Short mmCIF file of C-alpha atoms in Angstrom, two decimals:
data_model
loop_
_atom_site.label_atom_id
_atom_site.label_comp_id
_atom_site.label_asym_id
_atom_site.label_seq_id
_atom_site.Cartn_x
_atom_site.Cartn_y
_atom_site.Cartn_z
CA MET A 211 -50.21 -154.37 -133.97
CA SER A 212 -51.91 -156.58 -131.43
CA PHE A 213 -50.07 -159.46 -129.91
CA GLN A 214 -51.87 -162.68 -129.14
CA PHE A 215 -50.62 -164.61 -126.14
CA THR A 216 -51.46 -168.27 -126.00
CA GLU A 217 -53.19 -169.69 -122.93
CA GLU A 218 -49.90 -171.24 -121.87
CA GLN A 219 -48.03 -167.96 -122.30
CA ILE A 220 -50.53 -166.09 -120.16
CA LYS A 221 -49.89 -168.61 -117.40
CA ARG A 222 -46.16 -168.78 -117.95
CA TYR A 223 -45.67 -165.02 -117.78
CA SER A 224 -48.48 -164.22 -115.33
CA ARG A 225 -46.08 -162.96 -112.65
CA HIS A 226 -44.63 -160.52 -115.15
CA ILE A 227 -47.93 -159.48 -116.69
CA ILE A 228 -49.37 -158.68 -113.28
CA LEU A 229 -46.57 -156.12 -112.67
CA PRO A 230 -47.77 -152.71 -113.86
CA GLU A 231 -44.19 -151.88 -114.95
CA VAL A 232 -44.14 -154.91 -117.26
CA GLY A 233 -47.68 -155.88 -118.17
CA GLY A 234 -48.72 -157.51 -121.43
CA LYS A 235 -46.91 -154.81 -123.38
CA GLY A 236 -43.65 -155.40 -121.56
CA GLN A 237 -43.94 -159.14 -121.98
CA GLN A 238 -44.50 -158.59 -125.67
CA LYS A 239 -41.33 -156.47 -125.79
CA LEU A 240 -39.41 -159.28 -124.13
CA LEU A 241 -40.74 -161.88 -126.57
CA GLN A 242 -39.72 -159.67 -129.47
CA SER A 243 -36.29 -158.82 -128.08
CA LYS A 244 -32.93 -160.25 -129.08
CA VAL A 245 -30.13 -160.64 -126.56
CA LEU A 246 -26.61 -161.91 -127.22
CA VAL A 247 -24.59 -163.49 -124.43
CA ILE A 248 -20.82 -163.89 -124.83
CA GLY A 249 -19.72 -166.98 -122.91
CA ALA A 250 -21.89 -169.82 -121.62
CA GLY A 251 -19.89 -170.17 -118.43
CA GLY A 252 -20.06 -168.91 -114.87
CA LEU A 253 -21.76 -165.62 -115.77
CA GLY A 254 -23.61 -166.79 -118.88
CA SER A 255 -25.27 -169.69 -117.09
CA PRO A 256 -27.41 -167.64 -114.71
CA SER A 257 -27.98 -164.75 -117.12
CA LEU A 258 -29.08 -167.08 -119.92
CA TYR A 259 -31.29 -169.07 -117.56
CA TYR A 260 -33.19 -165.98 -116.39
CA LEU A 261 -33.39 -164.37 -119.82
CA ALA A 262 -34.91 -167.56 -121.23
CA ALA A 263 -37.29 -167.91 -118.30
CA ALA A 264 -38.33 -164.27 -118.77
CA GLY A 265 -39.28 -165.00 -122.36
CA VAL A 266 -36.61 -163.09 -124.23
CA GLY A 267 -37.61 -164.22 -127.71
CA THR A 268 -34.23 -164.63 -129.35
CA ILE A 269 -31.10 -165.48 -127.43
CA GLY A 270 -27.69 -165.80 -129.08
CA ILE A 271 -24.88 -167.61 -127.28
CA VAL A 272 -21.22 -167.44 -128.29
CA ASP A 273 -18.74 -169.97 -126.89
CA PHE A 274 -16.25 -172.30 -128.54
CA ASP A 275 -15.51 -174.41 -125.49
CA VAL A 276 -16.76 -177.84 -124.45
CA VAL A 277 -18.22 -178.71 -121.06
CA ASP A 278 -15.57 -179.88 -118.59
CA PHE A 279 -15.99 -181.38 -115.13
CA SER A 280 -14.24 -178.32 -113.69
CA ASN A 281 -17.09 -176.12 -115.03
CA LEU A 282 -19.86 -177.84 -113.11
CA GLN A 283 -19.05 -176.18 -109.76
CA ARG A 284 -20.74 -173.03 -111.12
CA GLN A 285 -21.90 -173.34 -114.73
CA ILE A 286 -25.41 -174.47 -113.93
CA LEU A 287 -26.64 -174.66 -117.53
CA HIS A 288 -24.56 -177.79 -118.01
CA ASN A 289 -24.54 -181.14 -116.28
CA THR A 290 -22.46 -184.24 -115.77
CA GLU A 291 -23.85 -186.08 -118.78
CA ARG A 292 -22.87 -183.22 -121.08
CA VAL A 293 -19.16 -183.25 -120.27
CA GLY A 294 -17.33 -183.15 -123.60
CA LYS A 295 -20.24 -181.56 -125.49
CA PRO A 296 -19.99 -178.02 -126.87
CA LYS A 297 -21.19 -175.55 -124.25
CA VAL A 298 -23.48 -173.75 -126.67
CA GLU A 299 -25.22 -177.03 -127.50
CA SER A 300 -25.65 -177.91 -123.85
CA ALA A 301 -26.93 -174.40 -123.11
CA LYS A 302 -29.40 -174.57 -125.98
CA MET A 303 -30.79 -177.89 -124.70
CA THR A 304 -31.29 -176.54 -121.19
CA LEU A 305 -32.89 -173.28 -122.29
CA GLU A 306 -35.23 -174.81 -124.86
CA ALA A 307 -36.40 -177.33 -122.30
CA LEU A 308 -37.15 -174.48 -119.92
CA ASN A 309 -39.00 -172.29 -122.38
CA PRO A 310 -40.03 -173.34 -125.91
CA ASP A 311 -40.92 -169.71 -126.72
CA VAL A 312 -37.23 -168.90 -126.92
CA LYS A 313 -35.29 -169.21 -130.14
CA VAL A 314 -31.72 -170.04 -129.19
CA ILE A 315 -28.99 -169.32 -131.73
CA ALA A 316 -25.75 -171.11 -130.92
CA TYR A 317 -22.43 -169.74 -132.18
CA ASN A 318 -19.95 -172.52 -131.54
CA GLU A 319 -16.95 -170.41 -132.45
CA ARG A 320 -14.31 -168.17 -131.00
CA ILE A 321 -15.19 -164.53 -131.35
CA HIS A 322 -12.64 -162.57 -133.37
CA LYS A 323 -12.15 -159.43 -135.41
CA ASP A 324 -13.73 -160.85 -138.54
CA ASN A 325 -16.95 -162.30 -137.10
CA VAL A 326 -17.76 -160.06 -134.12
CA MET A 327 -19.63 -157.34 -136.04
CA ASP A 328 -21.70 -159.87 -137.97
CA ILE A 329 -22.66 -161.76 -134.82
CA ILE A 330 -23.57 -158.67 -132.79
CA LYS A 331 -25.32 -156.53 -135.40
CA ASP A 332 -28.79 -158.07 -135.19
CA TYR A 333 -29.12 -158.03 -131.39
CA ASP A 334 -30.68 -155.38 -129.14
CA VAL A 335 -28.50 -155.93 -126.07
CA VAL A 336 -25.15 -157.68 -125.53
CA LEU A 337 -24.02 -159.30 -122.27
CA ASP A 338 -20.32 -159.93 -121.82
CA GLY A 339 -19.50 -162.87 -119.60
CA SER A 340 -16.22 -163.79 -121.26
CA ASP A 341 -13.15 -164.94 -119.40
CA ASN A 342 -10.37 -163.01 -121.13
CA PHE A 343 -9.33 -159.46 -121.90
CA PRO A 344 -8.89 -159.72 -125.69
CA THR A 345 -12.54 -160.77 -126.03
CA ARG A 346 -13.72 -158.07 -123.62
CA PHE A 347 -11.98 -155.29 -125.53
CA LEU A 348 -13.08 -156.65 -128.90
CA VAL A 349 -16.72 -156.99 -127.83
CA ASN A 350 -16.64 -153.54 -126.26
CA ASP A 351 -15.26 -151.87 -129.36
CA ALA A 352 -17.71 -153.71 -131.65
CA CYS A 353 -20.68 -152.72 -129.46
CA TYR A 354 -19.43 -149.14 -129.47
CA PHE A 355 -19.13 -149.03 -133.26
CA LEU A 356 -22.58 -150.62 -133.69
CA GLY A 357 -24.26 -148.52 -130.99
CA LYS A 358 -25.43 -151.54 -128.95
CA PRO A 359 -25.90 -151.43 -125.19
CA LEU A 360 -23.35 -153.65 -123.44
CA VAL A 361 -23.84 -155.13 -119.98
CA SER A 362 -20.41 -156.09 -118.73
CA ALA A 363 -19.69 -158.29 -115.74
CA ALA A 364 -16.48 -159.91 -114.55
CA ILE A 365 -15.70 -162.25 -111.68
CA LEU A 366 -12.60 -163.40 -109.86
CA ARG A 367 -12.08 -165.28 -106.59
CA PHE A 368 -14.64 -163.64 -104.27
CA GLU A 369 -15.23 -160.51 -106.29
CA GLY A 370 -17.57 -159.36 -109.01
CA GLN A 371 -17.80 -156.20 -111.12
CA LEU A 372 -20.78 -154.98 -113.12
CA THR A 373 -21.61 -151.99 -115.28
CA THR A 374 -23.71 -151.08 -118.31
CA PHE A 375 -22.37 -149.11 -121.25
CA ASP A 376 -25.21 -147.65 -123.25
CA TYR A 377 -23.75 -147.10 -126.68
CA ARG A 378 -27.10 -145.93 -128.03
CA ASP A 379 -26.11 -142.71 -126.27
CA LYS A 380 -22.42 -142.40 -127.17
CA GLU A 381 -22.35 -138.72 -126.24
CA ASN A 382 -22.97 -139.42 -122.59
CA SER A 383 -22.17 -143.03 -121.78
CA PRO A 384 -18.64 -143.83 -120.68
CA CYS A 385 -17.09 -146.86 -122.38
CA TYR A 386 -15.04 -149.81 -121.14
CA ARG A 387 -11.89 -148.06 -122.33
CA CYS A 388 -12.75 -144.95 -120.28
CA LEU A 389 -12.42 -147.29 -117.32
CA PHE A 390 -9.57 -149.48 -118.59
CA PRO A 391 -7.87 -147.88 -121.65
CA GLU A 392 -6.05 -151.07 -122.61
CA PRO A 393 -5.72 -154.69 -121.51
CA PRO A 394 -2.89 -155.81 -119.25
CA PRO A 395 0.04 -156.95 -121.40
CA PRO A 396 0.11 -160.77 -121.64
CA GLY A 397 3.50 -161.20 -119.96
CA LEU A 398 2.40 -159.11 -117.04
CA VAL A 399 -0.58 -161.11 -115.98
CA PRO A 400 1.10 -163.10 -113.26
CA SER A 401 -1.48 -165.77 -112.71
CA CYS A 402 -2.86 -167.01 -115.94
CA GLN A 403 -3.30 -170.23 -114.08
CA GLU A 404 -6.54 -170.74 -112.35
CA ALA A 405 -7.05 -167.94 -109.84
CA GLY A 406 -10.07 -169.65 -108.36
CA LEU A 407 -13.62 -168.50 -108.02
CA LEU A 408 -16.40 -169.09 -105.54
CA GLY A 409 -19.05 -170.45 -107.91
CA VAL A 410 -21.92 -168.47 -106.48
CA VAL A 411 -20.20 -165.17 -107.35
CA GLY A 412 -20.94 -165.94 -111.00
CA GLY A 413 -24.53 -166.69 -110.03
CA ILE A 414 -24.93 -163.33 -108.34
CA MET A 415 -23.21 -161.22 -110.99
CA GLY A 416 -24.76 -163.08 -113.94
CA THR A 417 -28.21 -162.65 -112.44
CA LEU A 418 -27.56 -158.93 -112.04
CA GLN A 419 -26.51 -158.82 -115.69
CA ALA A 420 -29.84 -160.36 -116.68
CA ASN A 421 -31.58 -157.76 -114.52
CA GLU A 422 -29.79 -154.97 -116.42
CA ALA A 423 -30.77 -156.51 -119.77
CA LEU A 424 -34.42 -156.82 -118.75
CA LYS A 425 -34.53 -153.19 -117.59
CA LEU A 426 -33.03 -152.03 -120.89
CA ILE A 427 -35.58 -154.01 -122.92
CA LEU A 428 -38.53 -152.99 -120.76
CA GLU A 429 -37.28 -149.40 -120.50
CA ILE A 430 -37.89 -149.33 -116.78
CA GLY A 431 -35.79 -148.21 -113.81
CA GLU A 432 -32.27 -146.92 -114.21
CA PRO A 433 -29.60 -148.89 -115.96
CA LEU A 434 -26.21 -149.05 -114.25
CA VAL A 435 -24.68 -146.51 -116.64
CA GLY A 436 -21.80 -144.36 -115.38
CA LYS A 437 -21.50 -146.55 -112.31
CA LEU A 438 -19.36 -149.56 -111.53
CA LEU A 439 -20.73 -151.96 -108.98
CA VAL A 440 -18.19 -154.03 -107.06
CA PHE A 441 -19.35 -157.03 -105.05
CA ASP A 442 -17.32 -158.64 -102.26
CA ALA A 443 -18.69 -162.06 -101.39
CA LEU A 444 -16.67 -162.30 -98.18
CA THR A 445 -18.31 -159.29 -96.59
CA THR A 446 -21.50 -159.43 -98.70
CA GLU A 447 -20.92 -155.79 -99.59
CA PHE A 448 -21.88 -153.99 -102.76
CA ASN A 449 -20.05 -150.75 -103.49
CA ILE A 450 -20.69 -148.42 -106.37
CA VAL A 451 -18.08 -146.03 -107.76
CA LYS A 452 -18.64 -143.41 -110.44
CA LEU A 453 -17.52 -143.95 -114.00
CA ARG A 454 -16.83 -140.86 -116.02
CA LYS A 455 -16.54 -140.39 -119.72
CA ASP A 456 -12.86 -139.77 -120.39
CA LYS A 457 -12.24 -136.96 -122.88
CA LYS A 458 -8.90 -138.60 -123.59
CA CYS A 459 -10.42 -142.05 -124.12
CA PRO A 460 -8.78 -143.74 -127.14
CA LEU A 461 -12.17 -145.01 -128.32
CA CYS A 462 -14.88 -142.51 -127.38
CA GLY A 463 -12.85 -139.42 -126.44
CA GLU A 464 -12.53 -136.13 -128.29
CA LYS A 465 -9.65 -137.38 -130.43
CA PRO A 466 -10.23 -141.10 -130.80
CA VAL A 467 -7.33 -143.14 -132.10
CA ILE A 468 -9.16 -146.45 -132.24
CA LYS A 469 -11.24 -146.40 -135.39
CA GLU A 470 -11.31 -150.07 -136.22
CA LEU A 471 -11.36 -153.35 -134.37
CA ILE A 472 -8.18 -154.45 -132.62
CA GLU A 473 -7.38 -158.05 -131.82
CA TYR A 474 -5.11 -158.40 -128.78
CA ASP A 475 -3.08 -161.51 -128.09
CA GLN A 476 -4.67 -164.04 -125.85
CA ALA A 477 -2.89 -163.66 -122.53
CA CYS A 478 -3.38 -167.35 -122.03
CA ASP A 479 -5.56 -170.05 -123.40
CA ILE A 480 -6.89 -171.49 -120.22
CA HIS A 481 -10.64 -171.30 -119.86
CA PHE A 482 -12.53 -171.63 -116.66
CA MET B 154 -4.37 -138.64 -91.95
CA ALA B 155 -5.74 -142.16 -91.64
CA VAL B 156 -7.54 -143.35 -94.72
CA THR B 157 -9.23 -146.66 -95.40
CA VAL B 158 -8.10 -148.61 -98.44
CA ARG B 159 -10.30 -151.27 -100.02
CA ILE B 160 -8.11 -154.04 -101.37
CA PRO B 161 -9.47 -156.08 -104.31
CA THR B 162 -9.46 -159.84 -103.87
CA ALA B 163 -6.74 -160.14 -106.52
CA LEU B 164 -4.30 -158.30 -104.21
CA ARG B 165 -5.29 -159.83 -100.92
CA ARG B 166 -2.56 -162.42 -101.09
CA VAL B 167 -0.15 -159.53 -100.61
CA THR B 168 -2.16 -158.07 -97.71
CA GLN B 169 -2.39 -161.38 -95.84
CA GLY B 170 -6.02 -161.69 -96.75
CA GLN B 171 -7.08 -158.27 -95.50
CA GLY B 172 -9.81 -156.64 -97.56
CA GLU B 173 -9.57 -153.28 -95.86
CA VAL B 174 -6.51 -151.62 -94.43
CA GLN B 175 -5.79 -148.28 -92.76
CA VAL B 176 -2.82 -146.20 -93.80
CA GLU B 177 -1.47 -142.73 -93.12
CA ALA B 178 -1.10 -140.70 -96.31
CA LYS B 179 -1.72 -137.21 -97.64
CA THR B 180 -1.85 -138.14 -101.32
CA ILE B 181 -2.42 -141.23 -103.48
CA GLY B 182 1.32 -141.31 -104.21
CA GLU B 183 2.05 -141.43 -100.49
CA LEU B 184 -0.65 -144.02 -100.01
CA ILE B 185 1.01 -146.35 -102.52
CA ASP B 186 4.34 -145.99 -100.71
CA ALA B 187 2.68 -146.52 -97.34
CA LEU B 188 1.06 -149.70 -98.63
CA GLU B 189 4.40 -150.92 -99.99
CA LYS B 190 6.04 -150.36 -96.60
CA GLU B 191 3.44 -152.50 -94.90
CA PHE B 192 2.92 -155.03 -97.67
CA PRO B 193 6.12 -155.35 -99.70
CA GLY B 194 5.45 -156.29 -103.32
CA ILE B 195 2.13 -154.49 -103.65
CA LYS B 196 3.58 -151.43 -105.39
CA GLU B 197 4.77 -153.27 -108.49
CA ARG B 198 1.24 -154.57 -108.94
CA LEU B 199 -0.10 -151.01 -108.91
CA VAL B 200 2.43 -148.89 -110.78
CA GLU B 201 4.62 -149.17 -113.88
CA GLU B 202 8.40 -149.07 -113.68
CA ASN B 203 8.26 -145.35 -114.49
CA GLY B 204 6.07 -144.75 -111.46
CA GLU B 205 2.81 -144.17 -113.34
CA ILE B 206 -0.28 -146.01 -112.15
CA ARG B 207 -0.96 -149.03 -114.34
CA LYS B 208 -3.65 -148.49 -116.95
CA PHE B 209 -5.68 -151.48 -115.83
CA VAL B 210 -5.71 -150.43 -112.19
CA ASN B 211 -7.99 -147.66 -111.00
CA PHE B 212 -8.04 -145.74 -107.74
CA PHE B 213 -11.24 -144.18 -106.49
CA VAL B 214 -11.34 -141.67 -103.63
CA ASN B 215 -14.81 -141.57 -102.10
CA ASP B 216 -16.17 -143.08 -105.35
CA GLU B 217 -14.41 -140.59 -107.68
CA ASP B 218 -11.81 -141.86 -110.14
CA ILE B 219 -8.49 -140.13 -109.39
CA ARG B 220 -7.78 -139.77 -113.11
CA PHE B 221 -10.51 -137.11 -113.07
CA LEU B 222 -9.05 -135.53 -109.92
CA LYS B 223 -5.30 -135.00 -109.65
CA GLY B 224 -4.05 -138.52 -110.33
CA LYS B 225 -1.28 -139.54 -107.96
CA ASP B 226 -1.30 -136.04 -106.45
CA THR B 227 -4.94 -136.33 -105.42
CA GLU B 228 -5.09 -135.16 -101.83
CA LEU B 229 -6.50 -137.31 -99.07
CA LYS B 230 -8.07 -136.31 -95.83
CA ASP B 231 -8.82 -138.12 -92.62
CA GLY B 232 -11.59 -140.67 -93.08
CA ASP B 233 -11.40 -140.89 -96.87
CA ILE B 234 -12.14 -144.24 -98.45
CA VAL B 235 -9.86 -145.29 -101.29
CA ALA B 236 -10.93 -148.22 -103.47
CA ILE B 237 -8.40 -149.97 -105.67
CA ILE B 238 -10.19 -151.59 -108.61
CA PRO B 239 -8.20 -153.58 -111.18
CA ALA B 240 -9.57 -154.92 -114.45
CA ILE B 241 -10.69 -158.51 -114.06
CA ALA B 242 -11.89 -160.91 -116.72
CA GLY B 243 -13.29 -164.22 -115.66
CA GLY B 244 -10.44 -166.34 -114.45
CA THR B 245 -7.71 -163.93 -115.48
CA GLU B 246 -6.40 -161.40 -113.03
CA ALA B 247 -4.53 -158.20 -113.59
#
């Protein structure tokens, strides 16, 4: 099936098309791809921005929060005028203004056990940029059950973590629970209050998440599977440690005990 | 047996801001005790009351997860690099 680019698209994506690893074919793949981003915050802002600019054809965004002044130090999709507006609406406005080729689907709702499968099932790649453990475990388990690749990033203070779980290859890819079998119990998380975050850390890690998503869609390079990248903004150091598939993993191990979605208690309800 | 320990930002309040510290230890178990001696309060962040390493905290020796080595009994040698990596999620810290 041939794909007709418009004049404007040829110009818009010329820097992609000129790359032999992308080309017209790759650009076509991007335009036909569907990516879901959980959270339109510190990580979602840069990842969504670059995915839209790259011409990812369908982008889903899940967030139930509204834009707050305290978000604007890092959540660059939003702006001062949009304080009080739902984040997904603000994100949609920004992304559609940047690239009209992109169809943005806004899910202005909290993700939970009963909607997560339905939301995720039609997407090719999922990016987790959420700010709490219950969501991270739920999204992980849902992606595992549905066989969707999950690009997971997390940020705190001056630190970022990134890895890709490729659940299209469940035999070989470790899962989030191989790394962290279960979330910290709510009472034990000492600082549910704001722990602080250097805004740019979200920019760096979210951009790397977009890079992972683009590689998966374009089928180029090596995704960060079986590796956990840890970034320290204070020393500007990236370190990579190995992630192994755990035979005793409760989700993907030899004798899995998790066979359906689990909803953990929210450790706290503060969103940053 | 001096080994270098990489401290995650979430624990640096306990290490007076230090991101990397040197300790003398022959195993991960000894390393945790050595850290506690120097930075009181760090141990309870790393291990459960029963002494097991918390499930949302991982130790890597030269990039290998100790759960796939010998856990707390994993042996250390001079010059090893131990990274402590807790689960983080946005603004929540473990």
